[in-house]
């Protein structure tokens, strides 16, 4: 009984908090963001912070992550120093247009937003939603607060995030790289809302790197809405590299129009608790959606990938491949839902989840779910949970490789299948290297920075 | 070089080898023959260090040192090589990386300078020609998608790269056509020297036409029941194993 009360209390704490800061939330925000707040808040009140009784959060207990006394990043702070100077998320040979989000706020000061081709926008949501609200409301929101309490909470609290717009027919030569940095003087909570619009025939490669500095508890609850027009292409790489006291909840919604191609690639290298919600709606014929994910966990880390693909139109292909390597007492979950609606004939939908458990204490939950309402489709799913192949290990050792090295090679080989799907070659090489470091038990930070040595 | 004394080995409580004695001197080639299930592959695996086998008594000395207490990788680096009966496919591990690591681990162990990528590729090409390996194969993952014959050639190719003191060929001839068999035999013969030895485990006399052994041993029910020169293989080919079985019925 006391446990239940505690959980209710925790949700109450956040509802009380909303009421307390309501004015701050509304102040300075655009009408378009404010218009949704109250309703989203009501929705959050109804749902509360999800417990394991919520089927969609069955394998992830968020309550401990919400327990610390957080300070909320409701107002903008800028880092004094130039982030471009001190913080180079270094991917050798990768030319990117670099932008920063600092504690949930887009940093115009540090971002190279002027270097983009004409018509391309890379800016803060706060300012775009005020200055060009018509641009933001081009598409109906995909993130329904009623469907997920974390989305409801995000919609109620969000004030800023990044906004990326690639107009019709524009092909970006350089990738856009957004560094999402958390750095608080105490335990901190951020709520970021992002938008990515890739219009008809346009092409974008976007790399989002999540980092955290110093040893505070962080909780980030972000929502990213992505619209990809007909015949457009998006590669969206998410590199999650925070620390063990960071909780990262990221809900990504993607809508695709006909003949478009989208690839998401989620590399969870480091973090205390990571929950990735990824929902694709294939709303035009002949779309291709590729969803790749990999995670490397140790200690008591937890990663949960929750995917949904809705095949709403015929002749589309979706392909999911998720791989996890779990060491020590880490835990993981994968739940993937494929829904082929009536009349979405000639759908090809594939899903695979492979997991490598390195200890007896690590656990993995995997749950495929197919809902097929059409009759001429090709769908498959497969999941494995296993250990390193002892026969292969012996083969490598019999050629003179010591056991540690042989294991490392086997783990790298396991991840290789996902890594090779990274089309940006310099990024692929960099991630290869980071994964290798991560598997060796070394700190795999993807930047040379002067901060945090022990995370 | 190798001295096996009264070796007993079990797996999951079942005794497979029941007192093996074998002495291999430098430069010698020993063939081990015998019917299915007599313990030939167990012997090869135990020597290479496979862990699921339990040595219940006896000892094995390799160049005067206790072999059985060493890890598989140590045995390899000291010059023992097992050509696998069933080479393992390892998707995601590129052949070239694997081979280069293996060669350099051996070099490090011997106190030699590691090879650079360029030096290694040169060495690799040279050895590939020797066993008639298709260059495309080294661009793949270890044994992935290799045919049965290619897998066996790959074993001999690795042997040529690592230049072991003692090679143990575990039914390397099974599943090979006559051309591949000759290639494999050529690979083995090219390594023959007064310092190097080999143990050739086989069912058939055919391979021994090309790799001529100094001794032929017959392993039956976990024991070496007969040892003779190369003519024993011919005798087996002619008479089969039944006479051995009858002789050792008790």
Tab-separated table of N, CA, C and O in Angstrom, chain A residues 389-405 409-410 412-414 416, chain B residues 49-51 71-73 76-77 81-82 84 90-93 98 101-102 105-106 143 155 158:
chain	number	residue	atom	x	y	z
A	389	UNK	N	29.174	-17.196	-28.610
A	389	UNK	CA	29.332	-18.538	-29.147
A	389	UNK	C	30.681	-19.133	-28.697
A	389	UNK	O	31.746	-18.668	-29.098
A	390	UNK	N	30.584	-20.149	-27.844
A	390	UNK	CA	31.801	-20.734	-27.264
A	390	UNK	C	32.682	-21.403	-28.328
A	390	UNK	O	33.899	-21.404	-28.223
A	391	UNK	N	32.028	-21.976	-29.335
A	391	UNK	CA	32.791	-22.635	-30.408
A	391	UNK	C	33.658	-21.619	-31.150
A	391	UNK	O	34.825	-21.862	-31.451
A	392	UNK	N	33.048	-20.485	-31.433
A	392	UNK	CA	33.778	-19.427	-32.147
A	392	UNK	C	34.914	-18.890	-31.283
A	392	UNK	O	36.013	-18.620	-31.763
A	393	UNK	N	34.609	-18.755	-30.000
A	393	UNK	CA	35.617	-18.259	-29.067
A	393	UNK	C	36.833	-19.183	-29.050
A	393	UNK	O	37.978	-18.743	-29.093
A	394	UNK	N	36.562	-20.480	-29.007
A	394	UNK	CA	37.646	-21.456	-28.981
A	394	UNK	C	38.452	-21.393	-30.281
A	394	UNK	O	39.679	-21.468	-30.268
A	395	UNK	N	37.744	-21.204	-31.377
A	395	UNK	CA	38.416	-21.122	-32.678
A	395	UNK	C	39.432	-19.970	-32.682
A	395	UNK	O	40.576	-20.109	-33.105
A	396	UNK	N	38.987	-18.816	-32.179
A	396	UNK	CA	39.879	-17.653	-32.149
A	396	UNK	C	41.059	-17.896	-31.200
A	396	UNK	O	42.197	-17.561	-31.505
A	397	UNK	N	40.755	-18.494	-30.051
A	397	UNK	CA	41.823	-18.748	-29.077
A	397	UNK	C	42.822	-19.769	-29.618
A	397	UNK	O	44.028	-19.659	-29.382
A	398	UNK	N	42.321	-20.753	-30.360
A	398	UNK	CA	43.197	-21.779	-30.907
A	398	UNK	C	44.156	-21.202	-31.954
A	398	UNK	O	45.084	-21.864	-32.381
A	399	UNK	N	43.887	-19.953	-32.363
A	399	UNK	CA	44.810	-19.297	-33.292
A	399	UNK	C	45.720	-18.294	-32.577
A	399	UNK	O	46.405	-17.499	-33.208
A	400	UNK	N	45.636	-18.289	-31.261
A	400	UNK	CA	46.592	-17.486	-30.504
A	400	UNK	C	46.057	-16.196	-29.912
A	400	UNK	O	46.807	-15.422	-29.323
A	401	UNK	N	44.755	-15.928	-30.054
A	401	UNK	CA	44.203	-14.715	-29.468
A	401	UNK	C	43.775	-15.019	-28.036
A	401	UNK	O	43.088	-16.012	-27.807
A	402	UNK	N	44.174	-14.171	-27.089
A	402	UNK	CA	43.810	-14.504	-25.718
A	402	UNK	C	42.308	-14.313	-25.515
A	402	UNK	O	41.630	-13.683	-26.312
A	403	UNK	N	41.822	-14.867	-24.409
A	403	UNK	CA	40.391	-14.942	-24.216
A	403	UNK	C	39.722	-13.562	-24.235
A	403	UNK	O	38.685	-13.371	-24.874
A	404	UNK	N	40.354	-12.609	-23.545
A	404	UNK	CA	39.779	-11.265	-23.498
A	404	UNK	C	39.648	-10.678	-24.889
A	404	UNK	O	38.603	-10.116	-25.258
A	405	UNK	N	40.700	-10.818	-25.656
A	405	UNK	CA	40.701	-10.260	-26.996
A	405	UNK	C	39.678	-10.973	-27.890
A	405	UNK	O	38.967	-10.336	-28.666
A	409	UNK	N	36.549	-9.309	-29.816
A	409	UNK	CA	36.318	-9.460	-31.251
A	409	UNK	C	34.889	-9.954	-31.511
A	409	UNK	O	34.188	-9.462	-32.390
A	410	UNK	N	34.449	-10.911	-30.703
A	410	UNK	CA	33.108	-11.463	-30.880
A	410	UNK	C	32.022	-10.414	-30.610
A	410	UNK	O	31.011	-10.361	-31.296
A	412	UNK	N	32.390	-7.121	-30.858
A	412	UNK	CA	32.435	-6.167	-31.971
A	412	UNK	C	31.736	-6.723	-33.202
A	412	UNK	O	31.032	-6.008	-33.904
A	413	UNK	N	31.938	-8.020	-33.410
A	413	UNK	CA	31.319	-8.660	-34.573
A	413	UNK	C	29.799	-8.628	-34.452
A	413	UNK	O	29.083	-8.423	-35.425
A	414	UNK	N	29.334	-8.809	-33.236
A	414	UNK	CA	27.894	-8.791	-32.976
A	414	UNK	C	27.313	-7.412	-33.322
A	414	UNK	O	26.262	-7.303	-33.961
A	416	UNK	N	28.669	-5.229	-35.275
A	416	UNK	CA	29.065	-4.825	-36.622
A	416	UNK	C	27.893	-4.707	-37.596
A	416	UNK	O	27.815	-3.778	-38.395
B	49	UNK	N	43.237	-27.882	-26.441
B	49	UNK	CA	42.819	-27.171	-25.233
B	49	UNK	C	41.336	-26.899	-25.107
B	49	UNK	O	40.926	-25.983	-24.395
B	50	UNK	N	40.530	-27.692	-25.756
B	50	UNK	CA	39.094	-27.482	-25.653
B	50	UNK	C	38.632	-27.811	-24.237
B	50	UNK	O	38.971	-28.852	-23.693
B	51	UNK	N	37.828	-26.904	-23.672
B	51	UNK	CA	37.605	-26.979	-22.229
B	51	UNK	C	36.595	-28.011	-21.759
B	51	UNK	O	36.652	-28.460	-20.624
B	71	UNK	N	46.555	-22.478	-21.484
B	71	UNK	CA	45.357	-22.033	-22.199
B	71	UNK	C	45.521	-22.319	-23.690
B	71	UNK	O	46.645	-22.422	-24.179
B	72	UNK	N	44.411	-22.455	-24.412
B	72	UNK	CA	44.489	-22.757	-25.851
B	72	UNK	C	45.384	-21.769	-26.604
B	72	UNK	O	46.163	-22.179	-27.466
B	73	UNK	N	45.282	-20.474	-26.247
B	73	UNK	CA	46.063	-19.464	-26.961
B	73	UNK	C	47.562	-19.616	-26.706
B	73	UNK	O	48.376	-19.387	-27.581
B	76	UNK	N	48.798	-22.440	-28.788
B	76	UNK	CA	48.914	-22.006	-30.179
B	76	UNK	C	50.206	-21.229	-30.384
B	76	UNK	O	50.943	-21.465	-31.344
B	77	UNK	N	50.465	-20.313	-29.453
B	77	UNK	CA	51.637	-19.455	-29.628
B	77	UNK	C	52.948	-20.213	-29.431
B	77	UNK	O	53.979	-19.825	-29.928
B	81	UNK	N	49.173	-26.347	-33.587
B	81	UNK	CA	48.101	-25.865	-34.465
B	81	UNK	C	47.089	-26.972	-34.695
B	81	UNK	O	47.458	-28.089	-35.032
B	82	UNK	N	45.809	-26.628	-34.502
B	82	UNK	CA	44.749	-27.597	-34.811
B	82	UNK	C	44.004	-27.143	-36.059
B	82	UNK	O	43.465	-26.038	-36.103
B	84	UNK	N	40.778	-27.561	-37.770
B	84	UNK	CA	39.486	-28.031	-37.259
B	84	UNK	C	38.782	-28.948	-38.252
B	84	UNK	O	38.798	-28.700	-39.457
B	90	UNK	N	32.285	-17.285	-38.380
B	90	UNK	CA	32.150	-16.198	-37.413
B	90	UNK	C	31.747	-14.916	-38.148
B	90	UNK	O	32.597	-14.114	-38.538
B	91	UNK	N	30.459	-14.698	-38.339
B	91	UNK	CA	29.997	-13.514	-39.058
B	91	UNK	C	30.432	-12.239	-38.335
B	91	UNK	O	30.424	-12.192	-37.112
B	92	UNK	N	30.821	-11.253	-39.112
B	92	UNK	CA	31.177	-9.956	-38.522
B	92	UNK	C	32.649	-9.829	-38.162
B	92	UNK	O	33.106	-8.750	-37.812
B	93	UNK	N	33.390	-10.939	-38.220
B	93	UNK	CA	34.841	-10.843	-37.967
B	93	UNK	C	35.556	-10.987	-39.304
B	93	UNK	O	35.594	-12.075	-39.872
B	98	UNK	N	41.315	-10.815	-38.456
B	98	UNK	CA	41.533	-11.991	-37.607
B	98	UNK	C	42.920	-12.578	-37.837
B	98	UNK	O	43.676	-12.841	-36.897
B	101	UNK	N	45.728	-10.290	-36.574
B	101	UNK	CA	45.848	-10.372	-35.111
B	101	UNK	C	46.547	-11.659	-34.707
B	101	UNK	O	47.434	-11.649	-33.850
B	102	UNK	N	46.142	-12.763	-35.327
B	102	UNK	CA	46.730	-14.055	-34.963
B	102	UNK	C	48.239	-14.064	-35.231
B	102	UNK	O	49.034	-14.428	-34.369
B	105	UNK	N	50.006	-11.807	-32.761
B	105	UNK	CA	50.072	-12.389	-31.408
B	105	UNK	C	51.221	-13.395	-31.329
B	105	UNK	O	51.950	-13.432	-30.349
B	106	UNK	N	51.361	-14.183	-32.370
B	106	UNK	CA	52.472	-15.141	-32.414
B	106	UNK	C	53.821	-14.418	-32.408
B	106	UNK	O	54.741	-14.824	-31.718
B	143	UNK	N	35.309	-17.696	-42.426
B	143	UNK	CA	34.600	-18.902	-42.900
B	143	UNK	C	33.158	-18.681	-43.351
B	143	UNK	O	32.456	-19.632	-43.698
B	155	UNK	N	41.903	-23.547	-43.392
B	155	UNK	CA	42.641	-24.065	-42.243
B	155	UNK	C	44.123	-24.211	-42.596
B	155	UNK	O	44.998	-23.820	-41.822
B	158	UNK	N	45.817	-20.905	-42.872
B	158	UNK	CA	46.169	-20.368	-41.552
B	158	UNK	C	47.394	-21.061	-40.989
B	158	UNK	O	48.254	-20.438	-40.369
